[in-house]
GROMACS .gro file of N, CA and C in nm:
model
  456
    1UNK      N    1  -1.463  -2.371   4.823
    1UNK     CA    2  -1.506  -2.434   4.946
    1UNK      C    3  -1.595  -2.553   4.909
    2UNK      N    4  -1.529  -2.657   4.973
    2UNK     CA    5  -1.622  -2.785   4.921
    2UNK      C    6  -1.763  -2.790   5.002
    3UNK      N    7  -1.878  -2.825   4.937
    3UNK     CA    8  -1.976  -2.874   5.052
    3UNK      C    9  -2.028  -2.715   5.098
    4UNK      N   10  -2.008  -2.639   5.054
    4UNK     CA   11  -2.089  -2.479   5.090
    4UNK      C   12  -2.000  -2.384   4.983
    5UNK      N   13  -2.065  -2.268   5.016
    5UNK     CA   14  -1.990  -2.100   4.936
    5UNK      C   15  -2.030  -2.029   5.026
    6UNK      N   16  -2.008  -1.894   4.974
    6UNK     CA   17  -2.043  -1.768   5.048
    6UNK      C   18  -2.115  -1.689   4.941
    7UNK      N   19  -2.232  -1.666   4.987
    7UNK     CA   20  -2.335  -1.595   4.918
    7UNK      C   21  -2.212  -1.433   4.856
    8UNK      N   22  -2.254  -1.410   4.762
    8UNK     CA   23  -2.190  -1.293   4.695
    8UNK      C   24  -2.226  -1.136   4.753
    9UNK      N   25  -2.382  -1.157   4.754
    9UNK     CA   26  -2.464  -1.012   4.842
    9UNK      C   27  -2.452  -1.035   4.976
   10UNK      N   28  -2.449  -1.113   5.049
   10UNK     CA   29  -2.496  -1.097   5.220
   10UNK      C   30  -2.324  -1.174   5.263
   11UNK      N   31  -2.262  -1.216   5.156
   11UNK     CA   32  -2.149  -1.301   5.263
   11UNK      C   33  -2.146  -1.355   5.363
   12UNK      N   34  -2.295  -1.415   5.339
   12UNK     CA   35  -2.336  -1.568   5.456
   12UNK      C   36  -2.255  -1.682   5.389
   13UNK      N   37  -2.240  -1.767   5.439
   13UNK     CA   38  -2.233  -1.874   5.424
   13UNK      C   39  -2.362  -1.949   5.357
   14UNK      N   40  -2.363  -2.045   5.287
   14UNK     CA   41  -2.471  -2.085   5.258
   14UNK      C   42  -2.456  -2.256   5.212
   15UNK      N   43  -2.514  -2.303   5.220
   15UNK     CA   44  -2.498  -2.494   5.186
   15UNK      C   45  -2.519  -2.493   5.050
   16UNK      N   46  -2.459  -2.554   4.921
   16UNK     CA   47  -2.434  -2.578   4.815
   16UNK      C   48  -2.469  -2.739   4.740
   17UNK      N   49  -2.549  -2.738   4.678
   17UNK     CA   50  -2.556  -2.943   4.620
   17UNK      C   51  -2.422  -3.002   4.613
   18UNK      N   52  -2.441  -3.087   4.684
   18UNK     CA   53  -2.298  -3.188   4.587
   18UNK      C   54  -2.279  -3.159   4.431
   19UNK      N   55  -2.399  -3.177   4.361
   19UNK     CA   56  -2.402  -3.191   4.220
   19UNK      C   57  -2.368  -3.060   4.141
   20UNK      N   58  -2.407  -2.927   4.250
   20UNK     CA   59  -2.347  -2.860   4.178
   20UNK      C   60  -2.172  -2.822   4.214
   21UNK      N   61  -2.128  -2.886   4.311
   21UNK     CA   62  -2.027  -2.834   4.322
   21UNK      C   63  -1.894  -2.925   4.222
   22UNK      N   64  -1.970  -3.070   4.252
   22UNK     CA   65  -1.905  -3.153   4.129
   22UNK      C   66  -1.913  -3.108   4.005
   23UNK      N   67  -1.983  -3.044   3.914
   23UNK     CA   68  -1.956  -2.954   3.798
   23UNK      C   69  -1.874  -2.853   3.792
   24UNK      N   70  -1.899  -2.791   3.891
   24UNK     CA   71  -1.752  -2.714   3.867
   24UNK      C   72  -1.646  -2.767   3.918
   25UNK      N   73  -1.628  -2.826   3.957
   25UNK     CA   74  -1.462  -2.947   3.985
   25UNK      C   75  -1.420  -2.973   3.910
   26UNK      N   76  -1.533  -3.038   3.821
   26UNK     CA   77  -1.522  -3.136   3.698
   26UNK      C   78  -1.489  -3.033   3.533
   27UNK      N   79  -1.569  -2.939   3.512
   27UNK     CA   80  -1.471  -2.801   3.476
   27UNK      C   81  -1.350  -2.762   3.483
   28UNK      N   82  -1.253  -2.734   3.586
   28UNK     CA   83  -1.167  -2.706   3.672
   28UNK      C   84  -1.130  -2.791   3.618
   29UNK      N   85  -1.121  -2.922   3.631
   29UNK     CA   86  -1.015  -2.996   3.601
   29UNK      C   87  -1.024  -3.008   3.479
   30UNK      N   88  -1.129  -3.009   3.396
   30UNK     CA   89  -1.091  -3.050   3.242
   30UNK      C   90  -1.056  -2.912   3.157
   31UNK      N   91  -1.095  -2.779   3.231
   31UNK     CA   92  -1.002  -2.681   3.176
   31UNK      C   93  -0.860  -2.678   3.226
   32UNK      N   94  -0.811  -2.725   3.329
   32UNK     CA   95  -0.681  -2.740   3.319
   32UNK      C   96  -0.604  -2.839   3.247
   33UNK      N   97  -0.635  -2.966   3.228
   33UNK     CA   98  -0.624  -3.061   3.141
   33UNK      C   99  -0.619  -3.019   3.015
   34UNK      N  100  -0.700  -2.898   2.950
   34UNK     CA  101  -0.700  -2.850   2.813
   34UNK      C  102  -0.546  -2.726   2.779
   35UNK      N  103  -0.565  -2.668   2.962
   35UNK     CA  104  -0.443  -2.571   2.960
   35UNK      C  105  -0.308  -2.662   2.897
   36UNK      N  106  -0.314  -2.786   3.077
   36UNK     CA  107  -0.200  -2.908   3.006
   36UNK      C  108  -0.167  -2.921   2.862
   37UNK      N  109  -0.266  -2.965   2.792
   37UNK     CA  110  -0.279  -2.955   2.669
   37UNK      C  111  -0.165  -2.889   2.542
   38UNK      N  112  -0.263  -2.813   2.560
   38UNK     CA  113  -0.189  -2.652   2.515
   38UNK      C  114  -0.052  -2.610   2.604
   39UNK      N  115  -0.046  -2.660   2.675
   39UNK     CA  116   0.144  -2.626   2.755
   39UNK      C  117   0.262  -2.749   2.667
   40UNK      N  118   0.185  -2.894   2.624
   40UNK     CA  119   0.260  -2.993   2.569
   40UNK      C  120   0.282  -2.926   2.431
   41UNK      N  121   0.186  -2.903   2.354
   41UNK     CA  122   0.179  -2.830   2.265
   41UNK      C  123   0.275  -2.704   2.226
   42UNK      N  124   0.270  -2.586   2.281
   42UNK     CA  125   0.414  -2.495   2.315
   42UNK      C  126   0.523  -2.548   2.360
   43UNK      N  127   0.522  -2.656   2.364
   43UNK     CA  128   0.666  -2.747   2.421
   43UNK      C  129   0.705  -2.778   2.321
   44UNK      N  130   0.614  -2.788   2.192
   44UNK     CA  131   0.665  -2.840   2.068
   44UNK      C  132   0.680  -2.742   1.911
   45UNK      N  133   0.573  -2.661   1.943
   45UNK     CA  134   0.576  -2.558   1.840
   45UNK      C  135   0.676  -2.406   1.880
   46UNK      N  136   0.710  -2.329   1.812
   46UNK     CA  137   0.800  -2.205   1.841
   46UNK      C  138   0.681  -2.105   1.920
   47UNK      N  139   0.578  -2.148   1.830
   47UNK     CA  140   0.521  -1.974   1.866
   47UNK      C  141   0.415  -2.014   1.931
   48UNK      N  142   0.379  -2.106   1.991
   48UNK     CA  143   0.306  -2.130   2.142
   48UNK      C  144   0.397  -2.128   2.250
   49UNK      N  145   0.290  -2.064   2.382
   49UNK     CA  146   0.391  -2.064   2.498
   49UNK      C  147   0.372  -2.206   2.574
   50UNK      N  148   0.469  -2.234   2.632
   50UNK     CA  149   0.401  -2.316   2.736
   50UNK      C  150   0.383  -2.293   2.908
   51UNK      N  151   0.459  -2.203   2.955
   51UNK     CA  152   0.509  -2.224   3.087
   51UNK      C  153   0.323  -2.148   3.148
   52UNK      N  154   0.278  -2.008   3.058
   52UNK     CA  155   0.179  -1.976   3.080
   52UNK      C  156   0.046  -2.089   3.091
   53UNK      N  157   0.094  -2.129   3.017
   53UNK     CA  158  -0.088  -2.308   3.027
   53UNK      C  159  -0.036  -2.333   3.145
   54UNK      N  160   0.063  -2.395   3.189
   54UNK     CA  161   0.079  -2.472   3.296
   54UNK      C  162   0.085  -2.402   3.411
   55UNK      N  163   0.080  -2.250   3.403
   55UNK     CA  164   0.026  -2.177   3.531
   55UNK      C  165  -0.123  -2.189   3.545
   56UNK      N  166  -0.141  -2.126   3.427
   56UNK     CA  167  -0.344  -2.186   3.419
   56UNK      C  168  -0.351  -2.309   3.504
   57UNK      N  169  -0.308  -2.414   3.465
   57UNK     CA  170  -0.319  -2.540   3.432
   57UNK      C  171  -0.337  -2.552   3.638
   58UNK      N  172  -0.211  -2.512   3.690
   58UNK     CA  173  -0.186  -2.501   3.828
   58UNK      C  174  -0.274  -2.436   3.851
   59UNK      N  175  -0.347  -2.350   3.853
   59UNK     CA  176  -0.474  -2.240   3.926
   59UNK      C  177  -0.571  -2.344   3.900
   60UNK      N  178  -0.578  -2.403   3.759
   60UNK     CA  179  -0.744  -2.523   3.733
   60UNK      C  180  -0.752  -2.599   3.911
   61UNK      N  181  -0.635  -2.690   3.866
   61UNK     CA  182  -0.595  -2.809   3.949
   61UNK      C  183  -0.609  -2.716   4.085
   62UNK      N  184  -0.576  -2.630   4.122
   62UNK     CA  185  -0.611  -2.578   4.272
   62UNK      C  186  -0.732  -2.608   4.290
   63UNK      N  187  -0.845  -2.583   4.211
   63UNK     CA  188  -0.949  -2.578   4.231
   63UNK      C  189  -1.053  -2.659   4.218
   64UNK      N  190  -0.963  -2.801   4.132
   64UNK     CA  191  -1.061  -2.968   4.114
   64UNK      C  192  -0.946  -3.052   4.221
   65UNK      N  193  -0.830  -3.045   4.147
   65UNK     CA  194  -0.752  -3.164   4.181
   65UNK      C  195  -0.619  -3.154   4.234
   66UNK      N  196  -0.567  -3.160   4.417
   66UNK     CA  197  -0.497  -3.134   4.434
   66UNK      C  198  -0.391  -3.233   4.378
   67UNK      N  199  -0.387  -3.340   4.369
   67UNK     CA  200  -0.302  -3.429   4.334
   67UNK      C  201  -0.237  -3.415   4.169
   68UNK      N  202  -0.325  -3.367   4.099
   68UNK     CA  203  -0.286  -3.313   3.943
   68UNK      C  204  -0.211  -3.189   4.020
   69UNK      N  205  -0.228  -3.103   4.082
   69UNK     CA  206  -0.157  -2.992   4.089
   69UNK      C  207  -0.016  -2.989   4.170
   70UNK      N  208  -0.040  -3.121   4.265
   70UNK     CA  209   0.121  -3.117   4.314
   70UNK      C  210   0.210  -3.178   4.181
   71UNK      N  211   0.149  -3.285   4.129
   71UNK     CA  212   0.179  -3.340   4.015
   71UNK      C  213   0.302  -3.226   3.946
   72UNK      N  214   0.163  -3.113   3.893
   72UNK     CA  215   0.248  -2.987   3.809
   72UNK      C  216   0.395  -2.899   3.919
   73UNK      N  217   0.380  -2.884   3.991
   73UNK     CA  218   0.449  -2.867   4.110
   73UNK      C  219   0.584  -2.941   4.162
   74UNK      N  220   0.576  -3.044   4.122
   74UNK     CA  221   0.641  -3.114   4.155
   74UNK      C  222   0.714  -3.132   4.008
   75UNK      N  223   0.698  -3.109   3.873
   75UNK     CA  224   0.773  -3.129   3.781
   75UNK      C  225   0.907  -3.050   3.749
   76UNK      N  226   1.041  -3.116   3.790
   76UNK     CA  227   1.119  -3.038   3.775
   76UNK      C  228   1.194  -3.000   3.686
   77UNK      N  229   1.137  -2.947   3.558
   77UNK     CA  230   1.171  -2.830   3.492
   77UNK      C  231   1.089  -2.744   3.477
   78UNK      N  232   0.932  -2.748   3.503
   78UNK     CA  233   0.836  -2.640   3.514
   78UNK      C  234   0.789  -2.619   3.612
   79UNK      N  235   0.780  -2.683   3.730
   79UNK     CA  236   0.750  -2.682   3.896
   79UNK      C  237   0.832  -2.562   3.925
   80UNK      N  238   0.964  -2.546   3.915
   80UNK     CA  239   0.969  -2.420   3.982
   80UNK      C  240   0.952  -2.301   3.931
   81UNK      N  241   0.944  -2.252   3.744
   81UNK     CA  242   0.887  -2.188   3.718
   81UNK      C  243   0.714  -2.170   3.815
   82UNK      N  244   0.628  -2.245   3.787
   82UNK     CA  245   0.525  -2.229   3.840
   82UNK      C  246   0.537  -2.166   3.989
   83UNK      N  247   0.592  -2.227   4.059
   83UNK     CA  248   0.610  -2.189   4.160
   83UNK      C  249   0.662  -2.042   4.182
   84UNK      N  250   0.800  -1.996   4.113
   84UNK     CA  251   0.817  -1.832   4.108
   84UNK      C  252   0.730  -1.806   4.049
   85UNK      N  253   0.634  -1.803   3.994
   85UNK     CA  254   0.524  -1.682   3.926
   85UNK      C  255   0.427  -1.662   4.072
   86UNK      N  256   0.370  -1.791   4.110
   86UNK     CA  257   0.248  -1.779   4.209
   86UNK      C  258   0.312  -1.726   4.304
   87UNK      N  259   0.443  -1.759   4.372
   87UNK     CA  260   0.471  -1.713   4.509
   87UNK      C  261   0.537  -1.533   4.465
   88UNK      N  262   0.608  -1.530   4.411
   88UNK     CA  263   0.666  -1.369   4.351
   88UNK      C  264   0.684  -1.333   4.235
   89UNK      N  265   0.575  -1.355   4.148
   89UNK     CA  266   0.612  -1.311   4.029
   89UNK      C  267   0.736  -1.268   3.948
   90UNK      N  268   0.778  -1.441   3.929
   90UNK     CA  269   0.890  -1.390   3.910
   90UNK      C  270   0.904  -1.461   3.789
   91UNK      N  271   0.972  -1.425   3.667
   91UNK     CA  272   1.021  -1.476   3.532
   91UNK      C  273   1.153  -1.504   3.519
   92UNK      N  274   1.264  -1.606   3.518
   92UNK     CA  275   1.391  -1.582   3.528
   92UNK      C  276   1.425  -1.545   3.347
   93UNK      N  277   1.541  -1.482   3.369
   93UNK     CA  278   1.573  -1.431   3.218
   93UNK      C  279   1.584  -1.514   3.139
   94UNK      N  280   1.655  -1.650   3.146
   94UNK     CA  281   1.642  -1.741   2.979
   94UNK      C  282   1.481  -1.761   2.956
   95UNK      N  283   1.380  -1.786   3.071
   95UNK     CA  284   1.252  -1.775   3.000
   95UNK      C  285   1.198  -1.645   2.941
   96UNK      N  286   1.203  -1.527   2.970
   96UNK     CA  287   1.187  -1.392   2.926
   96UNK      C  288   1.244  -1.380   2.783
   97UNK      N  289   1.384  -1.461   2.779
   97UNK     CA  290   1.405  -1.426   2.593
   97UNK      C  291   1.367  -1.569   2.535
   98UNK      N  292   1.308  -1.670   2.605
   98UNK     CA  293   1.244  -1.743   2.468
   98UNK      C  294   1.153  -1.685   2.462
   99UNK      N  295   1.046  -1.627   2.565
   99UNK     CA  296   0.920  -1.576   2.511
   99UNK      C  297   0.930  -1.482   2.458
  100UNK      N  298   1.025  -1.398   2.441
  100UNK     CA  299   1.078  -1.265   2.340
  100UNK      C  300   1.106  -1.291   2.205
  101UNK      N  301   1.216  -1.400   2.201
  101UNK     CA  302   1.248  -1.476   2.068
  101UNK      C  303   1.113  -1.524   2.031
  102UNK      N  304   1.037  -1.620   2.095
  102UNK     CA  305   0.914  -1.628   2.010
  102UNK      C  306   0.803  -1.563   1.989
  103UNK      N  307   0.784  -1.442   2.057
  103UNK     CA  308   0.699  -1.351   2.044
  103UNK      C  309   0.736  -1.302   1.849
  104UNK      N  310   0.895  -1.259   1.869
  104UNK     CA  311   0.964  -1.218   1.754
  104UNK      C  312   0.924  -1.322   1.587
  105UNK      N  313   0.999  -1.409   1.657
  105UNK     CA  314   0.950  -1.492   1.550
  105UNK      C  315   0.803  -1.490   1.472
  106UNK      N  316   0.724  -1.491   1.593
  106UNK     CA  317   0.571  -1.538   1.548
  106UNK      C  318   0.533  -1.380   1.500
  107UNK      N  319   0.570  -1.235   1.527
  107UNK     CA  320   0.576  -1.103   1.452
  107UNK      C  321   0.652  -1.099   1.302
  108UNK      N  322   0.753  -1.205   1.304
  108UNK     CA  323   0.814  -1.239   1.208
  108UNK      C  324   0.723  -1.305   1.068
  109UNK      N  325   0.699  -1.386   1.116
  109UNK     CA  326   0.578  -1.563   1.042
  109UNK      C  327   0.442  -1.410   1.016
  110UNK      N  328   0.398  -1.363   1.074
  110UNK     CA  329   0.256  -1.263   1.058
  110UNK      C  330   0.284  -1.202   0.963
  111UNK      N  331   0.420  -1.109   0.947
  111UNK     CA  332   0.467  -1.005   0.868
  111UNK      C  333   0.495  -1.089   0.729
  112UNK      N  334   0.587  -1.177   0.714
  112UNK     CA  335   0.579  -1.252   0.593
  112UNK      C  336   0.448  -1.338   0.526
  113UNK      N  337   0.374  -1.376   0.582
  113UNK     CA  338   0.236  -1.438   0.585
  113UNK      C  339   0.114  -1.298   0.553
  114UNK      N  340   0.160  -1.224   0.552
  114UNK     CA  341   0.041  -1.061   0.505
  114UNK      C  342   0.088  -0.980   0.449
  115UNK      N  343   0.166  -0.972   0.444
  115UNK     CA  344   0.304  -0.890   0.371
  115UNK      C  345   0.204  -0.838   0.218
  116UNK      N  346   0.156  -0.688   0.153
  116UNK     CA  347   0.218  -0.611   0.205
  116UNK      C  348   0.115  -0.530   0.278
  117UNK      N  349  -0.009  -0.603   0.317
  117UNK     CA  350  -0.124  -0.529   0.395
  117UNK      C  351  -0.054  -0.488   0.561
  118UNK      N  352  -0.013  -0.393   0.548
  118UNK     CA  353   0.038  -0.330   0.679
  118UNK      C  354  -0.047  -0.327   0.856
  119UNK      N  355  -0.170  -0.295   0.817
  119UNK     CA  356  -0.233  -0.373   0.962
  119UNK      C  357  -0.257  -0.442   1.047
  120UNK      N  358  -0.247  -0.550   0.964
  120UNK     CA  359  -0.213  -0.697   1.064
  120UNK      C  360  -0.136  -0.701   1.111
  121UNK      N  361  -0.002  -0.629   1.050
  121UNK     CA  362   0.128  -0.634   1.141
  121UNK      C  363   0.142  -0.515   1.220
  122UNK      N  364   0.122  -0.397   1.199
  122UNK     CA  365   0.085  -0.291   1.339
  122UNK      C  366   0.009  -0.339   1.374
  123UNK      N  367  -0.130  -0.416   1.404
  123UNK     CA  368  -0.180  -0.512   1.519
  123UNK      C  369  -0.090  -0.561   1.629
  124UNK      N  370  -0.070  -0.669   1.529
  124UNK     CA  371  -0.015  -0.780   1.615
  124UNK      C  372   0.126  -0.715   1.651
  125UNK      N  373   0.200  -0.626   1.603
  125UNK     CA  374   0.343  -0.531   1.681
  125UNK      C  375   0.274  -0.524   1.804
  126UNK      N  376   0.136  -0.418   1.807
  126UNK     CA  377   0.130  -0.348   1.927
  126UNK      C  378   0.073  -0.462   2.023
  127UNK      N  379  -0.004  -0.564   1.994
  127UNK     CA  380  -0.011  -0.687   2.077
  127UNK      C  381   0.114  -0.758   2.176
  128UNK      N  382   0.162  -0.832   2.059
  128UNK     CA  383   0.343  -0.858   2.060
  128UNK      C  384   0.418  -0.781   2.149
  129UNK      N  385   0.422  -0.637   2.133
  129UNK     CA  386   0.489  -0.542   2.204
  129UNK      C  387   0.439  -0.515   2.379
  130UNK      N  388   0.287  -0.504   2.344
  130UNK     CA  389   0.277  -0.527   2.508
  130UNK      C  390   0.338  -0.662   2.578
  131UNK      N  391   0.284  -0.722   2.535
  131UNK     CA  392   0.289  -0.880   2.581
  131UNK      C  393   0.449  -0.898   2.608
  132UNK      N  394   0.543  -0.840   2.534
  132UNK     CA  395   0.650  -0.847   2.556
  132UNK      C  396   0.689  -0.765   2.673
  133UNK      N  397   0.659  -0.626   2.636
  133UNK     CA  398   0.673  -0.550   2.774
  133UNK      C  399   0.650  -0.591   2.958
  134UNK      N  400   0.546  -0.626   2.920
  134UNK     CA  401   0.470  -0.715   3.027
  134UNK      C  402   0.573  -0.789   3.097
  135UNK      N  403   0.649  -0.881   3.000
  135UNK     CA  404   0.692  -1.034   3.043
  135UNK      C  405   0.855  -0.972   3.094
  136UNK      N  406   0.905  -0.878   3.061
  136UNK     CA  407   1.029  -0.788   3.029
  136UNK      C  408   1.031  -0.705   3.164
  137UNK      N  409   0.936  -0.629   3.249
  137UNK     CA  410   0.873  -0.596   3.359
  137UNK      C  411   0.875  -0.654   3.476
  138UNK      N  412   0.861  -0.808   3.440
  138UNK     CA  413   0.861  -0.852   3.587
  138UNK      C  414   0.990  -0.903   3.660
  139UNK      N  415   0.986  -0.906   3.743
  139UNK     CA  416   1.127  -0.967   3.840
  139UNK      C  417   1.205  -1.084   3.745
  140UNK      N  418   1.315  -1.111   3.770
  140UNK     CA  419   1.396  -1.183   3.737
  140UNK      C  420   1.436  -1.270   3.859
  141UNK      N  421   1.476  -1.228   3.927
  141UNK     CA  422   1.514  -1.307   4.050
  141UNK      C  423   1.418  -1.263   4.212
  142UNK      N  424   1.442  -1.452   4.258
  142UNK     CA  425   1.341  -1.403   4.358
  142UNK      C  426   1.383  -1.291   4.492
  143UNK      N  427   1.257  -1.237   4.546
  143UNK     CA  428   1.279  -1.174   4.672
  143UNK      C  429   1.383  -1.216   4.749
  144UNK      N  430   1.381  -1.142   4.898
  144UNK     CA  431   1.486  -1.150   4.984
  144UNK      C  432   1.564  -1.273   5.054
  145UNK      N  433   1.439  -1.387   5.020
  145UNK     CA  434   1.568  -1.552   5.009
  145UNK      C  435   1.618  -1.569   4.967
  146UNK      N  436   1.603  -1.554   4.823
  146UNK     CA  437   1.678  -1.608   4.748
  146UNK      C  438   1.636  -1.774   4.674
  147UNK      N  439   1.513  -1.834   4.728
  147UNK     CA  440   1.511  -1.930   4.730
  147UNK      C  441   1.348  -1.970   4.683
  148UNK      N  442   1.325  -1.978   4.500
  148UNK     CA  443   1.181  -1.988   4.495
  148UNK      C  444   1.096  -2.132   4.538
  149UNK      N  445   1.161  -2.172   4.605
  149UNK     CA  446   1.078  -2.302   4.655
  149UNK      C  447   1.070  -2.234   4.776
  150UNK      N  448   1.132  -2.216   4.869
  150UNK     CA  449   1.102  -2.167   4.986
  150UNK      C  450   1.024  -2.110   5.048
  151UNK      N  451   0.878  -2.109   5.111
  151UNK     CA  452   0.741  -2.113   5.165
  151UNK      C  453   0.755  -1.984   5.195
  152UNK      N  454   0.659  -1.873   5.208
  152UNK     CA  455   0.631  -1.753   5.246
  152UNK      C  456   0.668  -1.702   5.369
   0.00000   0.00000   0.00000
């Protein structure tokens, strides 16, 4: 809420500084800018993600800069990802097996890289393995439209 909050104990309303509310804007946006970052980044390496920063990235921008966030929104090869996660959590399957394939890989790169100290890699398995589970779990296709752009 620009220009006020809501007290946490009494859930009044209460009037807020400009100055402090511009710090956290200014936050907000430069942690999403860092998400951005890190999403260009997994665009280029195997075993970074990207589509996850640029959800971050979309929650920052909700909260400094709407215009960076239609921006992300509006990009069409990751706009509608973004968009199925926030509106129905949804993962379509070719993204579910790159992030599987590179989950794999990067369990792969750990295991040869420590090889033959066995912990690091039951670590990072059971890490890997949730994280995979997780991503493996959620919907594939959207709810009863059919249609993940399509407004609530």
């Amino acid at each position: 809420m620009i220009g006020g909050t809501v007290d946490r104990r009494s859930g009044a309303r209460r009037r807020v500084p400009d100055d402090r509310i511009g710090w956290r804007r200014h936050g907000w946006r430069a942690l999403g800018l860092a998400c951005v970052a890190l999403g260009i980044i997994g665009a280029v390496l195997p075993l970074m993600p990207t589509t996850i920063f640029l959800i971050l990235a979309a929650g920052c921008f909700a909260r400094s800069s709407p215009a960076l966030e239609r921006r992300l929104l509006d990009h069409p090869r990751f706009g509608p990802l973004i968009l199925g996660w926030r509106r129905e959590r949804v993962i379509p399957v070719r993204a579910k097996i790159m992030a599987c394939t590179g989950m794999a890989f990067g369990l792969a790169l750990l295991a040869w890289r420590t090889w033959p100290r066995v912990w690091p890699i039951a670590g990072g398995g059971v890490v890997i393995g949730l994280c995979a589970a997780y991503v493996l779990m959620q919907r594939s296709t959207p709810g009863r439209d059919g249609d993940i752009r399509a407004g609530p």
